[in-house]
PDB file of C-alpha atoms in Angstrom:
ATOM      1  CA  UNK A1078      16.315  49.450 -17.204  1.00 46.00           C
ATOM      2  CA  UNK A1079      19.581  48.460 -19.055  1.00 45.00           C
ATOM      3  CA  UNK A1080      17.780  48.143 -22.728  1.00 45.00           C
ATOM      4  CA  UNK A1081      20.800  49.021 -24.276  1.00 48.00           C
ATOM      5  CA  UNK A1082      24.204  48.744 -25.040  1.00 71.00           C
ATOM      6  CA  UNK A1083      25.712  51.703 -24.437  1.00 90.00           C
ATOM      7  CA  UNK A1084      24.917  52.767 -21.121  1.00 95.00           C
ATOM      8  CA  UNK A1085      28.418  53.442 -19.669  1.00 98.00           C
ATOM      9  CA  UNK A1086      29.734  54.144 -22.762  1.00 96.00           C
ATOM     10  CA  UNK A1087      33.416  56.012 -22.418  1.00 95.00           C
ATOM     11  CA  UNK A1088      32.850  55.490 -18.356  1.00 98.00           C
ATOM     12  CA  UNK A1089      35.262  54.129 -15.720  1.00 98.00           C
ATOM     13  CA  UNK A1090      33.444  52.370 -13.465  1.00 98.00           C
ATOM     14  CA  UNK A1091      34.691  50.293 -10.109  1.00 98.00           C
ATOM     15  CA  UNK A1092      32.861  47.173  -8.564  1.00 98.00           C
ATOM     16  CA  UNK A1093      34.070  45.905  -5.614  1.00 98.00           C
ATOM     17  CA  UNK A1094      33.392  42.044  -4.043  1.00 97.00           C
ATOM     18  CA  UNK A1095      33.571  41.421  -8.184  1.00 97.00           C
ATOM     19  CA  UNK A1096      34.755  37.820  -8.063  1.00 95.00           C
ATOM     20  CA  UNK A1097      31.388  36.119  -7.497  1.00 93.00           C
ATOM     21  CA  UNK A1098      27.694  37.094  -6.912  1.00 94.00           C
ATOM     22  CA  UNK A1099      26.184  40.090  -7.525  1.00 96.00           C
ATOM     23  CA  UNK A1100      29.511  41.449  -8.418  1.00 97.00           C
ATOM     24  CA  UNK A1101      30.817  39.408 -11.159  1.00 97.00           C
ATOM     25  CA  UNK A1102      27.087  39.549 -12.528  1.00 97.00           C
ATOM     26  CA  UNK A1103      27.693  43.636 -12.256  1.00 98.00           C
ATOM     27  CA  UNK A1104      30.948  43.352 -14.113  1.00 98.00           C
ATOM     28  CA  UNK A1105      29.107  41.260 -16.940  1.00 97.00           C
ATOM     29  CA  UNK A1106      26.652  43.699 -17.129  1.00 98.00           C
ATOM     30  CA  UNK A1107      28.846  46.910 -16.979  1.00 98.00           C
ATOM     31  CA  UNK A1108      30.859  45.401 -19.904  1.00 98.00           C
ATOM     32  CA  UNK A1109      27.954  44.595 -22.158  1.00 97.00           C
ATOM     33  CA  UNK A1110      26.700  48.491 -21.801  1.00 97.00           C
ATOM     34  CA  UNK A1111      30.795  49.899 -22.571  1.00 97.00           C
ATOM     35  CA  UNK A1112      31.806  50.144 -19.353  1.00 98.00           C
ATOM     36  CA  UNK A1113      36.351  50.215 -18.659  1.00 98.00           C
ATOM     37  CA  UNK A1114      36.008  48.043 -15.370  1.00 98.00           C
ATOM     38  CA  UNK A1115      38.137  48.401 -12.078  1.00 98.00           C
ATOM     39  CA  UNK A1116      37.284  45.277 -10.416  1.00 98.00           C
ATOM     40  CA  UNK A1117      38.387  44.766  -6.810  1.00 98.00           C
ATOM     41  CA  UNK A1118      38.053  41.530  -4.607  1.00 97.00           C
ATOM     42  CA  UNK A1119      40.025  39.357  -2.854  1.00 94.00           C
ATOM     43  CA  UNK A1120      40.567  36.633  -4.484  1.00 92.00           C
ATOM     44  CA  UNK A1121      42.634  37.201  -7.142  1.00 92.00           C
ATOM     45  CA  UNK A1122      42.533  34.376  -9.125  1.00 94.00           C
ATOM     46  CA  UNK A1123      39.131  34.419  -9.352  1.00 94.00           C
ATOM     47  CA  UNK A1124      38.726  38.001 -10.350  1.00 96.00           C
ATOM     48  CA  UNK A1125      41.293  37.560 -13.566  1.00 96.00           C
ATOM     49  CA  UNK A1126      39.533  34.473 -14.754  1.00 96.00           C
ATOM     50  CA  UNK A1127      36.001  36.646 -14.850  1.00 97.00           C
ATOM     51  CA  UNK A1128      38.570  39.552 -16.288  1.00 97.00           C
ATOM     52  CA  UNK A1129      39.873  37.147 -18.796  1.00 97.00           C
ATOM     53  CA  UNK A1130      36.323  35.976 -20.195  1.00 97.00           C
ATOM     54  CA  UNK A1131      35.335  39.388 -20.606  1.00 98.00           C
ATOM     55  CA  UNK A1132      38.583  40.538 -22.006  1.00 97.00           C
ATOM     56  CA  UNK A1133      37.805  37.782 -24.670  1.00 97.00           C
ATOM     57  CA  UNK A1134      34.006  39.512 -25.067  1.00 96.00           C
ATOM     58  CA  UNK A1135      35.822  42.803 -25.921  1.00 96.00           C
ATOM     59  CA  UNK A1136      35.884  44.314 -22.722  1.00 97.00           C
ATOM     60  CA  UNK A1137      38.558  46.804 -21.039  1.00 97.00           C
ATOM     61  CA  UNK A1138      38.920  45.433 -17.784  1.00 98.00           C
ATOM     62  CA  UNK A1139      41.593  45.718 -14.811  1.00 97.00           C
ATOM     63  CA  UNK A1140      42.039  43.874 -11.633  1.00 97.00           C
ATOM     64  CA  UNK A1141      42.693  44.919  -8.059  1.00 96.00           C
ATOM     65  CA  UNK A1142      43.110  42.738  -5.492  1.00 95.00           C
ATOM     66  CA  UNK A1143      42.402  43.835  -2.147  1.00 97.00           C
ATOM     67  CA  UNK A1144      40.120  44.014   0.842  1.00 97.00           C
ATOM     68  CA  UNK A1145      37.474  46.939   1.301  1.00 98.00           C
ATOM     69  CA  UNK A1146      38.643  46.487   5.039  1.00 98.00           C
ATOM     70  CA  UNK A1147      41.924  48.122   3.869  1.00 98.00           C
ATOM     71  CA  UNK A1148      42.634  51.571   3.209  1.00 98.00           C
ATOM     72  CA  UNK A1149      45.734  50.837   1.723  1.00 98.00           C
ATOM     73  CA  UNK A1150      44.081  48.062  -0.864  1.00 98.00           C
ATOM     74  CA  UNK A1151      41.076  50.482  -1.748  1.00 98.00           C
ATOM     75  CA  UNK A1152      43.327  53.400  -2.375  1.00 98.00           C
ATOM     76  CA  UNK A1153      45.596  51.188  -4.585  1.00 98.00           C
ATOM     77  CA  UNK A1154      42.448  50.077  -6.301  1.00 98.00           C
ATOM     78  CA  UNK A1155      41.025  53.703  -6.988  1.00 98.00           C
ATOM     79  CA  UNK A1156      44.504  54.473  -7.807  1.00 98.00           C
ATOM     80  CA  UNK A1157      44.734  51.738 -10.359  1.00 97.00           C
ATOM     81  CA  UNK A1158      41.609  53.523 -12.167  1.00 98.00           C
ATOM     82  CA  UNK A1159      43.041  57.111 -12.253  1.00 98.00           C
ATOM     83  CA  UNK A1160      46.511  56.103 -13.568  1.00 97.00           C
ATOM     84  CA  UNK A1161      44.876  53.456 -16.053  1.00 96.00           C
ATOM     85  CA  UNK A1162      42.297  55.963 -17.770  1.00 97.00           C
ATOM     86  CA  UNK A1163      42.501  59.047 -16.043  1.00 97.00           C
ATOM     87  CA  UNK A1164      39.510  59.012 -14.121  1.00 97.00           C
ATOM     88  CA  UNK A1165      36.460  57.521 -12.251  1.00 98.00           C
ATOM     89  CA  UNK A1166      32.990  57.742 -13.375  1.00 98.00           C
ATOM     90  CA  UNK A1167      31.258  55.338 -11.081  1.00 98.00           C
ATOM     91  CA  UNK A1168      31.220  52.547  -8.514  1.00 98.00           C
ATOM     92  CA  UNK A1169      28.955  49.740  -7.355  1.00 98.00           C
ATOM     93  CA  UNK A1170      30.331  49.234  -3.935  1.00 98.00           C
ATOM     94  CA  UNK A1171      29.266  45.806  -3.827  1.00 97.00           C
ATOM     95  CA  UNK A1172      31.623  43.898  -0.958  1.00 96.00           C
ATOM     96  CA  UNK A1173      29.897  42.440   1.742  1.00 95.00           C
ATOM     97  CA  UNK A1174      29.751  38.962   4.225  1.00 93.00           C
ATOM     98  CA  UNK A1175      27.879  37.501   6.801  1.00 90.00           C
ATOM     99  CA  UNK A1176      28.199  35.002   9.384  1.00 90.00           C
ATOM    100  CA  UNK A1177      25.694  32.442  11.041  1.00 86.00           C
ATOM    101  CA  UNK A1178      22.995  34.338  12.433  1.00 87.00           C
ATOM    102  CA  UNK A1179      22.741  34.123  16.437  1.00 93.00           C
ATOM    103  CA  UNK A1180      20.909  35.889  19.273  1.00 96.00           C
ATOM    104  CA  UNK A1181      22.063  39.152  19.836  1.00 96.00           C
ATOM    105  CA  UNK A1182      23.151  38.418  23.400  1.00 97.00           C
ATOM    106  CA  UNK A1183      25.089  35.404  21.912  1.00 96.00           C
ATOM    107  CA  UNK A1184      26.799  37.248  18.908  1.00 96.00           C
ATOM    108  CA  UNK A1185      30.654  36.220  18.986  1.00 96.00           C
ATOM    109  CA  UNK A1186      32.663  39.807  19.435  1.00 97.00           C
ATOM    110  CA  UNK A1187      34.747  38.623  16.692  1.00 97.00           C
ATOM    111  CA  UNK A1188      31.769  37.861  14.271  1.00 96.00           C
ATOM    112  CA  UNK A1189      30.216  41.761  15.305  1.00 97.00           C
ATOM    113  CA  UNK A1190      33.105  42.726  13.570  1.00 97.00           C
ATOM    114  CA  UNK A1191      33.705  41.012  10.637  1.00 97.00           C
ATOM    115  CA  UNK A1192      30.100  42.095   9.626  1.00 97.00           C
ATOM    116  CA  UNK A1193      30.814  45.578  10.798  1.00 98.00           C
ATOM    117  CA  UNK A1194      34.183  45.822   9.329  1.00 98.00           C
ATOM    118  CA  UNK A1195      33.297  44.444   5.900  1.00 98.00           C
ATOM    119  CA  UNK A1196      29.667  45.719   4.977  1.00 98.00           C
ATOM    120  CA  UNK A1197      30.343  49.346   6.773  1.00 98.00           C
ATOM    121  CA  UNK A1198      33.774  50.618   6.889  1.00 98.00           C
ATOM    122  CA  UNK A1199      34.614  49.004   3.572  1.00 98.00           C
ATOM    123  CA  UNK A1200      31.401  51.161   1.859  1.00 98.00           C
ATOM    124  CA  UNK A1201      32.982  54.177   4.225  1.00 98.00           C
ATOM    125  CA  UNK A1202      36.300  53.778   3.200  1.00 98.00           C
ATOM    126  CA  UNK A1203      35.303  52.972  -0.759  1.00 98.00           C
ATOM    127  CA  UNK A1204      32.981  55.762  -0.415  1.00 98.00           C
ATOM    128  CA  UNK A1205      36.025  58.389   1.186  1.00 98.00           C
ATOM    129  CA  UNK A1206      38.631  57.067  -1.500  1.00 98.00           C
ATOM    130  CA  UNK A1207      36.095  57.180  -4.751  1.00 98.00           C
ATOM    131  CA  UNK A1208      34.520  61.041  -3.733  1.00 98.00           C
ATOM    132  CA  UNK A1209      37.857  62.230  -3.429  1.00 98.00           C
ATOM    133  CA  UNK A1210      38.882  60.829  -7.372  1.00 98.00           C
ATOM    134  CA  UNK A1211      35.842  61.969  -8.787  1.00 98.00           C
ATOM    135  CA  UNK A1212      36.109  65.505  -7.314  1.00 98.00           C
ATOM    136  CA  UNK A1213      39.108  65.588  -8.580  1.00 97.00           C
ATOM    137  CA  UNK A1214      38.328  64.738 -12.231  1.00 95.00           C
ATOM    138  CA  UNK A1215      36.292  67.636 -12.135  1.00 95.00           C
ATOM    139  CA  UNK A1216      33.240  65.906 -13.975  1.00 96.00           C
ATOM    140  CA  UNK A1217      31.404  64.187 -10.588  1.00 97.00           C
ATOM    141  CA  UNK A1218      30.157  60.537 -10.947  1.00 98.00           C
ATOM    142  CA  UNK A1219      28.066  58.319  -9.260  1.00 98.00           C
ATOM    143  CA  UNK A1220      28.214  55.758  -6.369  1.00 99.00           C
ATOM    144  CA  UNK A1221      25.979  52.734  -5.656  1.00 98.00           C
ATOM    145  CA  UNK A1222      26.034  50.892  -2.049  1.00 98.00           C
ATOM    146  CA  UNK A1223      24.557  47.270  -2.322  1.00 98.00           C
ATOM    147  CA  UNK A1224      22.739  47.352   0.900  1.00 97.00           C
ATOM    148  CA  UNK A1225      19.717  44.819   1.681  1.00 95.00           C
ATOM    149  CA  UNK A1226      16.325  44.595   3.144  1.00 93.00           C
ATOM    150  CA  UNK A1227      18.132  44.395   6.053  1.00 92.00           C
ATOM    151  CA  UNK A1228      19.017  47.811   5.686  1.00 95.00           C
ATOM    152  CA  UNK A1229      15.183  48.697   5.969  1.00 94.00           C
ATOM    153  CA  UNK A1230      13.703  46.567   8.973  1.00 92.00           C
ATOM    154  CA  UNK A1231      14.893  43.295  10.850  1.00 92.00           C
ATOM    155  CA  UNK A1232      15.477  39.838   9.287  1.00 87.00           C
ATOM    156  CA  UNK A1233      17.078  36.693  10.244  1.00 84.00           C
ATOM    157  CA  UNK A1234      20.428  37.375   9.547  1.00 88.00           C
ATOM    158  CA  UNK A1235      21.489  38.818  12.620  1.00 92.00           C
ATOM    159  CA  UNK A1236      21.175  41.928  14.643  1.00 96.00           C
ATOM    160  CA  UNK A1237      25.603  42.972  13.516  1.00 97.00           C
ATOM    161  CA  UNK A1238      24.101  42.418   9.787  1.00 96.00           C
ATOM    162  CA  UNK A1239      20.843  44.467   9.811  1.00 97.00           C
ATOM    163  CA  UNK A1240      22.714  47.578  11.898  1.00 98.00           C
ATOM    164  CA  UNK A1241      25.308  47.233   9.433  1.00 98.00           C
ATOM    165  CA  UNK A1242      22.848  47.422   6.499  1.00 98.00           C
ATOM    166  CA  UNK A1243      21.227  50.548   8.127  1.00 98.00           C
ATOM    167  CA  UNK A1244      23.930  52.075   8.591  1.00 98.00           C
ATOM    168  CA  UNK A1245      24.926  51.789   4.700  1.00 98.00           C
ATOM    169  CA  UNK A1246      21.995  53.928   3.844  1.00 98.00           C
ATOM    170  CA  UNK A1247      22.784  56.537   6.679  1.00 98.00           C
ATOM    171  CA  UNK A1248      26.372  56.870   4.989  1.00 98.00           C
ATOM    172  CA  UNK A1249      24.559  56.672   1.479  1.00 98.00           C
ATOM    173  CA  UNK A1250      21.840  59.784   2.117  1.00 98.00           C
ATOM    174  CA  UNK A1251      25.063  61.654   4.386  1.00 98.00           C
ATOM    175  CA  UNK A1252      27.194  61.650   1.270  1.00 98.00           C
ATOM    176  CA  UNK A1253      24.222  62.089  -1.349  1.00 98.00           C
ATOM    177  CA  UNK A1254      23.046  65.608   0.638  1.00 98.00           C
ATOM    178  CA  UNK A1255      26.787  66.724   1.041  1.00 98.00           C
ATOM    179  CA  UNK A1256      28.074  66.474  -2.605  1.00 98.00           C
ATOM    180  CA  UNK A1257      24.963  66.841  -5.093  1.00 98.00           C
ATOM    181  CA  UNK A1258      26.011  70.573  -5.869  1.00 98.00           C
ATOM    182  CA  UNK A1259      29.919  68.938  -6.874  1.00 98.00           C
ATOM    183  CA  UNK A1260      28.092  66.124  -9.298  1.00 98.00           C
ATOM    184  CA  UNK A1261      28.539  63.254  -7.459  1.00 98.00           C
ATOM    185  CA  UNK A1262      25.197  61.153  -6.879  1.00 98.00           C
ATOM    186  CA  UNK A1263      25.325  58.497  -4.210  1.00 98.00           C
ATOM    187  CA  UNK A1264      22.007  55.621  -4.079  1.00 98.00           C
ATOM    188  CA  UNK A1265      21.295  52.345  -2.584  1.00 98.00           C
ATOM    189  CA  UNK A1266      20.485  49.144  -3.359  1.00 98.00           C
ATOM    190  CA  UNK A1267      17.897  47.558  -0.505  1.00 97.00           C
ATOM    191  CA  UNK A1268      18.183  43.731  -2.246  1.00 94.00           C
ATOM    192  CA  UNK A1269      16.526  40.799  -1.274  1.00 90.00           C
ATOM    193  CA  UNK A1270      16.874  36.978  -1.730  1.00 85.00           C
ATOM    194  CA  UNK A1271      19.934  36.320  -4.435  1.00 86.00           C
ATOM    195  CA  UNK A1272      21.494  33.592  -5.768  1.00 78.00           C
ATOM    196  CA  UNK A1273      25.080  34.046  -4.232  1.00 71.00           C
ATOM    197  CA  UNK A1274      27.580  32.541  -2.547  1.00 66.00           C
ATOM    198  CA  UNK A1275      26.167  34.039   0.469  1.00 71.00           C
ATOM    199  CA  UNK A1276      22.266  33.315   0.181  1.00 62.00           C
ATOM    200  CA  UNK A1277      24.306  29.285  -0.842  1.00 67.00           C
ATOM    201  CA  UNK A1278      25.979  29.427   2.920  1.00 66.00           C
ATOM    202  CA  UNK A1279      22.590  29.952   4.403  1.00 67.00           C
ATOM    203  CA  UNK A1280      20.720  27.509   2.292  1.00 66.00           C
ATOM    204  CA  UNK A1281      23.573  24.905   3.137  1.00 65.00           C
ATOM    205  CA  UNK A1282      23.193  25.672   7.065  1.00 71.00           C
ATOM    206  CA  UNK A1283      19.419  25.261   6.927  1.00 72.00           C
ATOM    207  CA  UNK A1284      18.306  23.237   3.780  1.00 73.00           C
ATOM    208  CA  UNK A1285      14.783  24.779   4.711  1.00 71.00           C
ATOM    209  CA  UNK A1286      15.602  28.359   4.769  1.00 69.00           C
ATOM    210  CA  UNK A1287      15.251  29.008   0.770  1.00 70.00           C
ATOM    211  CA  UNK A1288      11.667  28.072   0.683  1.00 74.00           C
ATOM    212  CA  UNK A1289      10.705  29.842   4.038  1.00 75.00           C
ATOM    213  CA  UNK A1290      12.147  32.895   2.271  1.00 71.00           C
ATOM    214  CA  UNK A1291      10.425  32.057  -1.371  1.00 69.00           C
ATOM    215  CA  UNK A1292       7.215  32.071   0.633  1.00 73.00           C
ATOM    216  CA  UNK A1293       8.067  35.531   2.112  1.00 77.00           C
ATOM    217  CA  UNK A1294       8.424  36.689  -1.030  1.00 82.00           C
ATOM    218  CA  UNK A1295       5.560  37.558  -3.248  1.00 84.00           C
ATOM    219  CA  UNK A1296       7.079  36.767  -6.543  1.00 83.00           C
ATOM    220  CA  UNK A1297       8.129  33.612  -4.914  1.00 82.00           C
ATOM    221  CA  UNK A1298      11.552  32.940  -6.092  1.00 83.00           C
ATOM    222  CA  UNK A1299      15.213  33.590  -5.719  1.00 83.00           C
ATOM    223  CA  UNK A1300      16.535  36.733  -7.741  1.00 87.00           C
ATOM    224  CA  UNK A1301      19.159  35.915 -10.368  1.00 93.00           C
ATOM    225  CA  UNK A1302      22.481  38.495  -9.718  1.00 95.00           C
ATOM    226  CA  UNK A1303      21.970  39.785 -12.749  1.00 96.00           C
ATOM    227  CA  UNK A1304      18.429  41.237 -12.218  1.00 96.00           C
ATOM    228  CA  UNK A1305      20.232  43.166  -9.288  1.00 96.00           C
ATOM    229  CA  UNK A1306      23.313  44.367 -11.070  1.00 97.00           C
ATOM    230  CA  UNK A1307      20.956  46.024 -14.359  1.00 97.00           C
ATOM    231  CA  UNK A1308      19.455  48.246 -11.524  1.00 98.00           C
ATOM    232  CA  UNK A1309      23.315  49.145 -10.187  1.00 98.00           C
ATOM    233  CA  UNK A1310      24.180  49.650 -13.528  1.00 98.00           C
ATOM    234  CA  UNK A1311      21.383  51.814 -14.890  1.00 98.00           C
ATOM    235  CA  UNK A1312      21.960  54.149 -11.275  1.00 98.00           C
ATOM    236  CA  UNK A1313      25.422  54.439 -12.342  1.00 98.00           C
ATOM    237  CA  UNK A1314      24.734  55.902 -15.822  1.00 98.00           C
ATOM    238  CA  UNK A1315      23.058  59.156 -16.838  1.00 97.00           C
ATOM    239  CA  UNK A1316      20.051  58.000 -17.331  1.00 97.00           C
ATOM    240  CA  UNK A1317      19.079  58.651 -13.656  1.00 98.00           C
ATOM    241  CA  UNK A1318      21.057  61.700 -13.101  1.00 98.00           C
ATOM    242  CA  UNK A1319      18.394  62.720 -11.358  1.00 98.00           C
ATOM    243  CA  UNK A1320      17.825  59.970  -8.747  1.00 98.00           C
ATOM    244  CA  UNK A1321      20.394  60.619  -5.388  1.00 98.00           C
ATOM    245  CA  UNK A1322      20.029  59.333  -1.974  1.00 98.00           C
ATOM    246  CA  UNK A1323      17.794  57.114  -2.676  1.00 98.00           C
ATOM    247  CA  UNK A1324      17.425  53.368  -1.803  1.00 98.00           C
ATOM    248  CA  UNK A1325      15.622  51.521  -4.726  1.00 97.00           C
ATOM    249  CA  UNK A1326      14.571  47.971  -3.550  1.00 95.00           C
ATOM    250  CA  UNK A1327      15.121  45.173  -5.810  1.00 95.00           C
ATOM    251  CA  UNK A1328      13.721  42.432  -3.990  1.00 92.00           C
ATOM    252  CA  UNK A1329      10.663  40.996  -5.756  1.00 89.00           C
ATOM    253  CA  UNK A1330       7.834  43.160  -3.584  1.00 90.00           C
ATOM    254  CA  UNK A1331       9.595  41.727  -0.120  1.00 85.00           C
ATOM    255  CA  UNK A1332       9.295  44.874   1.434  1.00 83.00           C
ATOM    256  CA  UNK A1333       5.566  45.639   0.549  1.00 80.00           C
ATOM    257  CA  UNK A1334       4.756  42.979   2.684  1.00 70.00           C
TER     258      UNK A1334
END
């Protein structure tokens, strides 16, 4: 999808949850295609040594650090955009966490939620703060949510997990149907099995989860972040300025099964 090298060409675009994972792999990509990057996380240290390397590659790149659980951090961070180039084009909201999986009758209060918190209100509140910038540039943009396959029927990561998953494509489609006429397109990823820090903590807590899942899958193998962010990337640009509320799934044929 990402051919190219000038995809976001002369585009601001945000990524939050940038300092590892599918988000640093987003960053790399949204540099090599022109993109001026915004990229938010919390741990700041890690965020300006990815900023650094691409700074070195030629990229424009600024850092926010911040949690998507703060309104305060994610209006500072679409605030950084505006007053650094004028604008935002696009997003790839992009944060998200987990915690052990359990029985729903034996889910911690305090894990319910982190997961909540994180994966839904920090979309929400990335979602509130980047509509309101891009309405206000006057030229629209586009928004990507990383959801999951989670978002699209139950898995084994926990019942807080897939509702919150869900839930990021009901706020995806809500926002898509209420501000196509103003130019501002909002998809979904649905994503399966990544190679991430998160899909790591799993493997580490059961050494035989990765090849249960590989065998679930029918290309039989763990996505690189990479092959994720291109498909962010290419729903940010033009090129499919026709394509809103829609969940694409990029997760090797997992949900045809």
């Amino acid at each position: 999808m990402t051919g190219g090298g000038d995809l976001l060409a002369g585009k601001v675009v945000m990524v939050t949850g940038a300092s590892s994972g599918i988000g640093a792999a987003a960053a790399r990509v949204g540099a090599r295609h022109g993109a001026a990057l915004v990229l938010m996380a919390r741990r700041l240290p890690r965020l300006e040594e990815l900023a650094a390397q691409l700074r070195g590659e030629g990229a424009e790149v600024v850092c926010a650090a911040g949690d998507v659980t703060s309104p305060d951090d994610v209006k500072r961070a679409v605030g950084l955009a505006v007053d650094r180039y004028g604008r935002l084009d696009a997003a790839f909201n992009n944060a998200g966490t987990t915690t052990e999986p359990a029985l729903l009758h034996e889910t911690d209060d305090a894990d319910y939620d982190t997961v909540l918190d994180v994966n839904l209100r920090g979309v929400w509140l990335c979602m509130k703060h980047q509509i309101k910038a891009m309405l206000a540039g006057g030229a629209g943009g586009a928004i990507v949510n990383n959801s999951s396959i989670a978002g699209v029927r139950a898995t084994s990561a926990g019942a807080p997990y897939v509702a919150a998953k869900h839930a990021v494509l009901g706020l995806t489609k809500a926002a898509a149907a209420q501000y196509a006429a103003r130019g501002v397109r909002v998809n979904a990823l649905a994503t399966g099995l990544t190679r991430s820090e998160m899909s790591e903590a799993v493997f580490a807590r059961d050494p035989a989860a990765e090849e249960r899942m590989r065998r679930r899958n029918p290309q039989g193998r763990v996505a690189d972040p990479e092959e994720v962010a291109r498909v962010a990337v290419w729903l940010c640009s033009d090129q499919a300025s026709f394509v809103t509320g829609a969940t694409m799934a990029v997760d090797g044929g997992a949900g045809a099964w």
